[in-house]
PDB file of C-alpha atoms in Angstrom:
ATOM      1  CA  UNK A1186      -7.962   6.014 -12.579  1.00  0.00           C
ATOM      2  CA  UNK A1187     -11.306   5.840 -11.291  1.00  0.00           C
ATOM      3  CA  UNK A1188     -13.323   2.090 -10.801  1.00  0.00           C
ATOM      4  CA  UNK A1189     -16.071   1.290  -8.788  1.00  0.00           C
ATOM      5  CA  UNK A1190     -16.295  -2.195  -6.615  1.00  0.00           C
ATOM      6  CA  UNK A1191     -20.007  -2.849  -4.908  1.00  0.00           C
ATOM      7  CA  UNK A1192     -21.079   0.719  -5.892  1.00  0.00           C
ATOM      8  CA  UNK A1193     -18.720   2.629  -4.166  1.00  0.00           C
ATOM      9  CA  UNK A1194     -15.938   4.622  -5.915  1.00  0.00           C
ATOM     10  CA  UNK A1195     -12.167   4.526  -5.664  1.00  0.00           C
ATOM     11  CA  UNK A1196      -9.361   6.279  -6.937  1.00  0.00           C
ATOM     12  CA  UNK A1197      -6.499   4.260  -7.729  1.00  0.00           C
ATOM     13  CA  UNK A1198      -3.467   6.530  -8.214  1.00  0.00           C
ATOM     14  CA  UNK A1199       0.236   6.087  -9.677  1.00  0.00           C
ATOM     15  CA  UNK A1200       2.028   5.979  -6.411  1.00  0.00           C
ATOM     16  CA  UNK A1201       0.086   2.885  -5.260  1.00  0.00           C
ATOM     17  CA  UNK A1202      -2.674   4.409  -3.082  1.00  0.00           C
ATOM     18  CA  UNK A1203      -5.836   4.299  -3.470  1.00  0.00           C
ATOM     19  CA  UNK A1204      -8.582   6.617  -2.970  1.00  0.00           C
ATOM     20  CA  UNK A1205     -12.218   5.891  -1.350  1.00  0.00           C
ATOM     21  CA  UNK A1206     -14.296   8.547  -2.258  1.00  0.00           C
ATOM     22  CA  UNK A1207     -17.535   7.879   0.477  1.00  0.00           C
ATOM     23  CA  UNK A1208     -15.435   7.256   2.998  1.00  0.00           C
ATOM     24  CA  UNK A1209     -12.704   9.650   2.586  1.00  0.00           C
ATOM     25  CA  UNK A1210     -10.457   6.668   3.258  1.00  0.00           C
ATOM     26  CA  UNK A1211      -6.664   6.324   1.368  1.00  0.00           C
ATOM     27  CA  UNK A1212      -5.196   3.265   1.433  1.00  0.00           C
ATOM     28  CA  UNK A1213      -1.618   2.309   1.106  1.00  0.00           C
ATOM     29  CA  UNK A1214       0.336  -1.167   1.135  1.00  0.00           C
ATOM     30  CA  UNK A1215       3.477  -2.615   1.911  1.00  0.00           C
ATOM     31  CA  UNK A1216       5.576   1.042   2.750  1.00  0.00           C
ATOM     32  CA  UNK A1217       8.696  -1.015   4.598  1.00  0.00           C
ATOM     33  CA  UNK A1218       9.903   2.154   6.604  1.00  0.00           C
ATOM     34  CA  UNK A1219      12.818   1.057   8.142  1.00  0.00           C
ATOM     35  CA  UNK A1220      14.279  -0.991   5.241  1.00  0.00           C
ATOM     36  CA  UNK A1221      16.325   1.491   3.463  1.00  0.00           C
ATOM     37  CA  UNK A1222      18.275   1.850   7.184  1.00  0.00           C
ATOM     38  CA  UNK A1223      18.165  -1.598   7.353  1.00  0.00           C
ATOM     39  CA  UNK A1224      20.157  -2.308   3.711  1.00  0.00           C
ATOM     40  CA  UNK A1225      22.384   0.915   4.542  1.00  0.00           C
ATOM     41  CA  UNK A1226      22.946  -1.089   7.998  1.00  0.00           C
ATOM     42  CA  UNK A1227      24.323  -3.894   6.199  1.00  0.00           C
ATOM     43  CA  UNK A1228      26.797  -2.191   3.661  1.00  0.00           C
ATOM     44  CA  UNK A1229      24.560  -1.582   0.994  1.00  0.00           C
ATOM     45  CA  UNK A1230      25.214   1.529  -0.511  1.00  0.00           C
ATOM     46  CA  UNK A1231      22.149   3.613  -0.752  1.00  0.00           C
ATOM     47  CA  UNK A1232      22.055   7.145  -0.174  1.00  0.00           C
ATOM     48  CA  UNK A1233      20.489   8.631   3.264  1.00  0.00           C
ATOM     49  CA  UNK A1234      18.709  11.058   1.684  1.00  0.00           C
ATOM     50  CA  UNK A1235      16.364   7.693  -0.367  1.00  0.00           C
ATOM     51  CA  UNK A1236      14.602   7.611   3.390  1.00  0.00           C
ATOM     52  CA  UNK A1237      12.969  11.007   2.884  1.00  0.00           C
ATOM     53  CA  UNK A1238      11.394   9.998  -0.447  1.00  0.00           C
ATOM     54  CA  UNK A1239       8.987   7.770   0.939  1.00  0.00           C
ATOM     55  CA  UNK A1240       7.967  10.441   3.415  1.00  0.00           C
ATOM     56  CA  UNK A1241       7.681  12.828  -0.130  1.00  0.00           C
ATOM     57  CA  UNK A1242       5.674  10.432  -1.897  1.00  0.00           C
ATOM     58  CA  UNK A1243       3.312  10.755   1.372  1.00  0.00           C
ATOM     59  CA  UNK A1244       2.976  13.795   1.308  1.00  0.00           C
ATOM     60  CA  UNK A1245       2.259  14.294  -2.268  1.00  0.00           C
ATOM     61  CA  UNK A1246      -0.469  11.881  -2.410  1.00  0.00           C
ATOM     62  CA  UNK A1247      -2.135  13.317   0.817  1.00  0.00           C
ATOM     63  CA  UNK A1248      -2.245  16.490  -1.111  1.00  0.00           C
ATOM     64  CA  UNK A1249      -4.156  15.084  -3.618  1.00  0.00           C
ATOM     65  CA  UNK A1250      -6.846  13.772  -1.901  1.00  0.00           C
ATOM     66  CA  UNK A1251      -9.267  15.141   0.789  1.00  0.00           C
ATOM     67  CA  UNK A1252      -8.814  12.076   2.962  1.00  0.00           C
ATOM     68  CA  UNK A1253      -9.630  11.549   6.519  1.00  0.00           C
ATOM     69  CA  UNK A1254      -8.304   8.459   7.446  1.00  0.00           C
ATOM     70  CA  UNK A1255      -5.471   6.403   6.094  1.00  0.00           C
ATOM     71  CA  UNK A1256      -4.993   2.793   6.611  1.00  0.00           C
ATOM     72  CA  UNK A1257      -1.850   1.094   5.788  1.00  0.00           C
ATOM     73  CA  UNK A1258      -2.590  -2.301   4.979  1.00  0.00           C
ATOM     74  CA  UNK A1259       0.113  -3.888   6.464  1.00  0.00           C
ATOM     75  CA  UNK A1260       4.354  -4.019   6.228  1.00  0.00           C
ATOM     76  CA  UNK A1261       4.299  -0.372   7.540  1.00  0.00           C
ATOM     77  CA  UNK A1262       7.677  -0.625   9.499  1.00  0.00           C
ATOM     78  CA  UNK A1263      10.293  -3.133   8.187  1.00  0.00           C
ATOM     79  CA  UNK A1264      11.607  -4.796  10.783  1.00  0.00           C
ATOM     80  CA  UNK A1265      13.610  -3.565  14.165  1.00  0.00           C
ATOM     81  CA  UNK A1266      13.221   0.204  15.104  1.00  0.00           C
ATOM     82  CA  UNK A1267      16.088   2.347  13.486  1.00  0.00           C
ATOM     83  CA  UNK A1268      16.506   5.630  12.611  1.00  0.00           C
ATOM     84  CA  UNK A1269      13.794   5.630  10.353  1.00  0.00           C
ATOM     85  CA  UNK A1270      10.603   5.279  13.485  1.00  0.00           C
ATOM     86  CA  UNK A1271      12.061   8.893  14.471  1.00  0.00           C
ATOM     87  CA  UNK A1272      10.960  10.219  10.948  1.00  0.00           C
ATOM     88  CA  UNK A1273       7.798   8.887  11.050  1.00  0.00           C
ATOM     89  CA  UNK A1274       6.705   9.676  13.921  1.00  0.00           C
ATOM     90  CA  UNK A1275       7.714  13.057  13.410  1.00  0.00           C
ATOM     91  CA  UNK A1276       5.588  12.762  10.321  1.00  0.00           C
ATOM     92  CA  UNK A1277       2.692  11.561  12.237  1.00  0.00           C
ATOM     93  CA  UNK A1278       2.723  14.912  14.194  1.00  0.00           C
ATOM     94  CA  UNK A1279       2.266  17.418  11.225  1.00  0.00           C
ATOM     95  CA  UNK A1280      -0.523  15.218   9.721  1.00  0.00           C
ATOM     96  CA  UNK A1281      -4.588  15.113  10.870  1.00  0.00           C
ATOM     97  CA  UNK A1282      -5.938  12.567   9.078  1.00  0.00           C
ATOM     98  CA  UNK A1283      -6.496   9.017  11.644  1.00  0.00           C
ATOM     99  CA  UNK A1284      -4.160   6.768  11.259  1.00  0.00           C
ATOM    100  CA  UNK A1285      -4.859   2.881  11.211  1.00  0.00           C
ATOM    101  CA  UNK A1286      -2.250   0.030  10.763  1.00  0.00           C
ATOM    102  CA  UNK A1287      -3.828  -3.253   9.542  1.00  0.00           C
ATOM    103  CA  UNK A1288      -0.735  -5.782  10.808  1.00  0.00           C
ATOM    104  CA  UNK A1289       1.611  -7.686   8.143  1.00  0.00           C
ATOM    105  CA  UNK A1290       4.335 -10.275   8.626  1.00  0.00           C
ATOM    106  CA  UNK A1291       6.847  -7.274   9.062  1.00  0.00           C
ATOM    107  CA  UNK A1292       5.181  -5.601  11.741  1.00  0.00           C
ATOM    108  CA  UNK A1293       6.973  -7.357  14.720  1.00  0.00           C
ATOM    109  CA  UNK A1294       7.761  -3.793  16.532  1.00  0.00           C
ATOM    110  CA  UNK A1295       5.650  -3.623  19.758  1.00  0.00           C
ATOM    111  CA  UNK A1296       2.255  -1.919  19.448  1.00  0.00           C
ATOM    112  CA  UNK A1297       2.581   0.762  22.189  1.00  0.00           C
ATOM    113  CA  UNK A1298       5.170   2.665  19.546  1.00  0.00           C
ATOM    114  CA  UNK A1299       1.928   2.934  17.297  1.00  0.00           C
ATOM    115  CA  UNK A1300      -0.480   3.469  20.466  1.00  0.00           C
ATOM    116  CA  UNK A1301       1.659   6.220  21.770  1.00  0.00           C
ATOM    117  CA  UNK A1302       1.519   7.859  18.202  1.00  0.00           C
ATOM    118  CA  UNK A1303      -2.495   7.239  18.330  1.00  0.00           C
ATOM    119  CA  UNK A1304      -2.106   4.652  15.823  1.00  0.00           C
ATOM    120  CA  UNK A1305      -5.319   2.129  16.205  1.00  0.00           C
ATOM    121  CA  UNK A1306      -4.004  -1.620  15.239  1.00  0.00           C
ATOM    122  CA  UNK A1307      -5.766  -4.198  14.235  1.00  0.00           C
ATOM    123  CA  UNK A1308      -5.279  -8.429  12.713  1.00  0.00           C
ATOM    124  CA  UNK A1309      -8.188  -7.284  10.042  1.00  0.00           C
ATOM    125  CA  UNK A1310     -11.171  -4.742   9.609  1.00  0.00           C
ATOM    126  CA  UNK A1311     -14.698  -4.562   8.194  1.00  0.00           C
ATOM    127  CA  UNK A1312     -15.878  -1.086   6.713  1.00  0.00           C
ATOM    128  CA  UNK A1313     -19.296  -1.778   4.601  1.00  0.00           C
ATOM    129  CA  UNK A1314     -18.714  -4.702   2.944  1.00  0.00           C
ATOM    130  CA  UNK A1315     -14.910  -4.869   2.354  1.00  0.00           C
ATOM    131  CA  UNK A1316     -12.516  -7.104   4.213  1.00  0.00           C
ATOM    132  CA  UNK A1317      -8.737  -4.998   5.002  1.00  0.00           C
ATOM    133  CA  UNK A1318      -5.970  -7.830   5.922  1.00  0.00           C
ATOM    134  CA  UNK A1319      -2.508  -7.679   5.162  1.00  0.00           C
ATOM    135  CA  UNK A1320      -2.314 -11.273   3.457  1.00  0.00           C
ATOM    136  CA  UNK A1321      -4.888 -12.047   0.615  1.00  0.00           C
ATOM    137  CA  UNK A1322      -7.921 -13.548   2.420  1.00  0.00           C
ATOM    138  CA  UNK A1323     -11.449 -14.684   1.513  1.00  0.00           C
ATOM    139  CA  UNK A1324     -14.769 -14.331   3.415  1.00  0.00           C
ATOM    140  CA  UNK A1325     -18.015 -14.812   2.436  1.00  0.00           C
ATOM    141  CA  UNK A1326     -19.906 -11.922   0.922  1.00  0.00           C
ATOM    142  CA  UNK A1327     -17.156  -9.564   1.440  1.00  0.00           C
ATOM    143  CA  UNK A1328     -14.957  -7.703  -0.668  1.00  0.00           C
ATOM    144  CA  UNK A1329     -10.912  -8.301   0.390  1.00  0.00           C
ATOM    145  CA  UNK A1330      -8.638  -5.101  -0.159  1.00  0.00           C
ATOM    146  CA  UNK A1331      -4.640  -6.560   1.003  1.00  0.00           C
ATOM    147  CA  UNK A1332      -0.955  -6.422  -0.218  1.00  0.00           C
ATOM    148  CA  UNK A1333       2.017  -8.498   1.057  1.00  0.00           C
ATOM    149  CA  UNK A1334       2.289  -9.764  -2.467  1.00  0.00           C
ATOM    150  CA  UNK A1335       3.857  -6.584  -3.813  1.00  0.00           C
ATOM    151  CA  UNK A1336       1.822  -7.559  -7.238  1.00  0.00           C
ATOM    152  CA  UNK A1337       3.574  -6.899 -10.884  1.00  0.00           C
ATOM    153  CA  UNK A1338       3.403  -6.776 -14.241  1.00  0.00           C
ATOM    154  CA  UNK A1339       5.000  -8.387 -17.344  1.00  0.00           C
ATOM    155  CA  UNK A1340       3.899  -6.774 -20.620  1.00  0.00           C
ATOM    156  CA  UNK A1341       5.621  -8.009 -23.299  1.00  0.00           C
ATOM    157  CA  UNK A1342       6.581  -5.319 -26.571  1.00  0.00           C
ATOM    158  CA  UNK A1343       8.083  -5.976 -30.379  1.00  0.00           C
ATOM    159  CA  UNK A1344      10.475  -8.554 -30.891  1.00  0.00           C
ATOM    160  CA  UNK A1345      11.506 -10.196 -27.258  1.00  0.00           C
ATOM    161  CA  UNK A1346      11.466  -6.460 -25.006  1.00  0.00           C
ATOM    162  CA  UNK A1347       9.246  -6.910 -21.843  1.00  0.00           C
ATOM    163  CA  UNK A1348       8.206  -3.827 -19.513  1.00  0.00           C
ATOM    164  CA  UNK A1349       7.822  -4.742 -16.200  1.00  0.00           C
ATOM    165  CA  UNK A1350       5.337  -2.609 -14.013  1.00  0.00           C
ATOM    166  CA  UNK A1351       3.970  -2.571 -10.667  1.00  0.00           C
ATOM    167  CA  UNK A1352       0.589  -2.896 -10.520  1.00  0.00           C
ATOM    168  CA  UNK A1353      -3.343  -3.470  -8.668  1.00  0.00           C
ATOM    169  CA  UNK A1354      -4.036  -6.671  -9.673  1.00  0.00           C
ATOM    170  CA  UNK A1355      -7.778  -7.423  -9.305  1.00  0.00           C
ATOM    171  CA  UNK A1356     -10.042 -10.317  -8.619  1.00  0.00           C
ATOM    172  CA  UNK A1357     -13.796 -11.008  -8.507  1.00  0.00           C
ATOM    173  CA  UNK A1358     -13.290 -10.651  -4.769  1.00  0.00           C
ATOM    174  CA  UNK A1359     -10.218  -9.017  -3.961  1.00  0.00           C
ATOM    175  CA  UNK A1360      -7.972  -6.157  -4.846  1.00  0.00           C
ATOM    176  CA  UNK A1361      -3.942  -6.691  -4.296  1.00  0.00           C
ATOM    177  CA  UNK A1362      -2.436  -3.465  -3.922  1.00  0.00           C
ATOM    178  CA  UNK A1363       1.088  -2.690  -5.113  1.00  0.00           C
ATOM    179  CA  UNK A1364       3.915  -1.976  -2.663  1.00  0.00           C
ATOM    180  CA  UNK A1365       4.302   1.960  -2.049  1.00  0.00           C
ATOM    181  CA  UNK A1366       7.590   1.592  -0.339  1.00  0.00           C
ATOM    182  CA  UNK A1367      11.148   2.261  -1.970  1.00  0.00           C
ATOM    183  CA  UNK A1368      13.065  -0.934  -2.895  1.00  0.00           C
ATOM    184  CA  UNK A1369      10.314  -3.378  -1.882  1.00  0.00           C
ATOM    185  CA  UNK A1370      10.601  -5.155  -5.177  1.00  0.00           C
ATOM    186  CA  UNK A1371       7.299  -6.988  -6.922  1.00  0.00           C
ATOM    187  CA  UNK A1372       6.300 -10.462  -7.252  1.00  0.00           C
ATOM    188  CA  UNK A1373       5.083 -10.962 -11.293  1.00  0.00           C
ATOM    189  CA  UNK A1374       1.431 -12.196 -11.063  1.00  0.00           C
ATOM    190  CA  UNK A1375      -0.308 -14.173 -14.035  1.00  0.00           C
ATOM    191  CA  UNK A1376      -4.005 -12.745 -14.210  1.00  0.00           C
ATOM    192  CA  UNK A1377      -6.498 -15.769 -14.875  1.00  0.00           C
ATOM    193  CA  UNK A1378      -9.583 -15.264 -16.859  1.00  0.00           C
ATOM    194  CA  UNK A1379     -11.534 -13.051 -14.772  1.00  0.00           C
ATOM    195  CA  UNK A1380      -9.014 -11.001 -13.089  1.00  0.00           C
ATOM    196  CA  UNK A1381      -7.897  -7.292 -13.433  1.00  0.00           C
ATOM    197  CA  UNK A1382      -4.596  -5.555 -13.886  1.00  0.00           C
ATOM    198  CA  UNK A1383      -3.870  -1.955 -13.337  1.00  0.00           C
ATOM    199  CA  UNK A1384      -0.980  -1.302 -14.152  1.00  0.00           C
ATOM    200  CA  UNK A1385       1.331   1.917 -12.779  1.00  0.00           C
ATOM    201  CA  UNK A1386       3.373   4.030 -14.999  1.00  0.00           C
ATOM    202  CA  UNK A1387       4.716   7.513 -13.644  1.00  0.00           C
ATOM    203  CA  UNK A1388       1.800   9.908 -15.213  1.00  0.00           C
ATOM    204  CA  UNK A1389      -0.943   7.115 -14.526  1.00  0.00           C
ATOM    205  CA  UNK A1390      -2.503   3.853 -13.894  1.00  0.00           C
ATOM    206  CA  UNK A1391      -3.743   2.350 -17.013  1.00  0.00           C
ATOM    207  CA  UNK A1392      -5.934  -0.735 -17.180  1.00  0.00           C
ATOM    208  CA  UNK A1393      -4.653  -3.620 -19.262  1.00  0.00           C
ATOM    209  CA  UNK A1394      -6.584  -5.160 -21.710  1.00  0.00           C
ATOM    210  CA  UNK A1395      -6.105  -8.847 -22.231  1.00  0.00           C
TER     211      UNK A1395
END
């Protein structure tokens, strides 16, 4: 789906990330690398081979888009290094684009593992006129793009069924983006009057009319 926000154009797509066409920017929220090792640490039973499919979905939505530089907005690495940092930054290697970490709450790991992958960290940045934090923030004549919220979506069908979706849930000043990570989870949002919800399904993202 494509939208525009203070005349520039994005491209928000299924998996979560989102597209900025000027600046040849993607975007992506919230991937908790780290957290699958950390559940299969603890006795929960999830397969090894559910780490490599967020490094798939990365891949698949780089080859979509002719980016340049990708900023994660936060909640890139879960916790404590595991297993999981040794993927990544194996990943990092095979990959051009710049890479820029905006820091969340979960990013605790000490920044010379992202400086000695040239990783550039930052508490916030200002491109143009949009504000990138990890928490939702608000500043003055500035546009906020964030996650941490891990945003979703009740809809509600015939009779009492309800279909619950991730989603980019937009306001006059800020865009929450969904949580591209594996078993991350969502947080169900109620969208006041003048907000936006776009919702994901597998084939698309689909704006929902209220």
């Amino acid at each position: 789906m494509k939208i525009t926000i203070n005349n520039h154009n994005f491209v928000l797509h299924q998996s979560g990330a989102a597209f900025w066409q000027e600046k040849k920017i993607l975007f992506i929220s919230d991937l908790h690398l780290g957290k699958i090792g950390h559940f299969r640490k603890h006795g929960m039973a999830i397969p090894e081979k559910a780490i490599l499919e967020n490094f798939a979905r990365l891949n698949a939505v780089l080859e979509l888009f002719d980016s340049e530089t990708i900023i994660f907005l936060g909640d890139l690495f879960h916790s404590k290094i595991n297993n999981e940092w040794n993927f990544f930054s194996e990943w990092t290697k095979t990959h051009f684009q710049k890479i820029i970490l905006i820091e969340g709450n979960h990013d605790i790991i000490s920044k010379q593992y992202y400086i000695d992958l040239n990783i550039d960290v930052y508490p916030e940045l200002i491109i143009h006129d949009f504000l990138l934090t990890h928490h939702p923030s608000e500043r003055a004549d500035l546009f906020n793009f964030c996650g941490h919220i891990h945003p979703g979506v009740k809809l509600k069908g015939m009779g009492r069924q309800f279909l619950s979706l991730s989603c980019f849930f937009r306001k006059p000043n800020q865009m929450i983006f969904p949580s591209f990570g594996e078993f991350t989870g969502n947080f169900y949002l109620i969208p006041e009057e003048n907000d936006q919800i776009y919702a994901i399904t597998k084939e698309e993202v689909i704006e929902i009319k209220r």
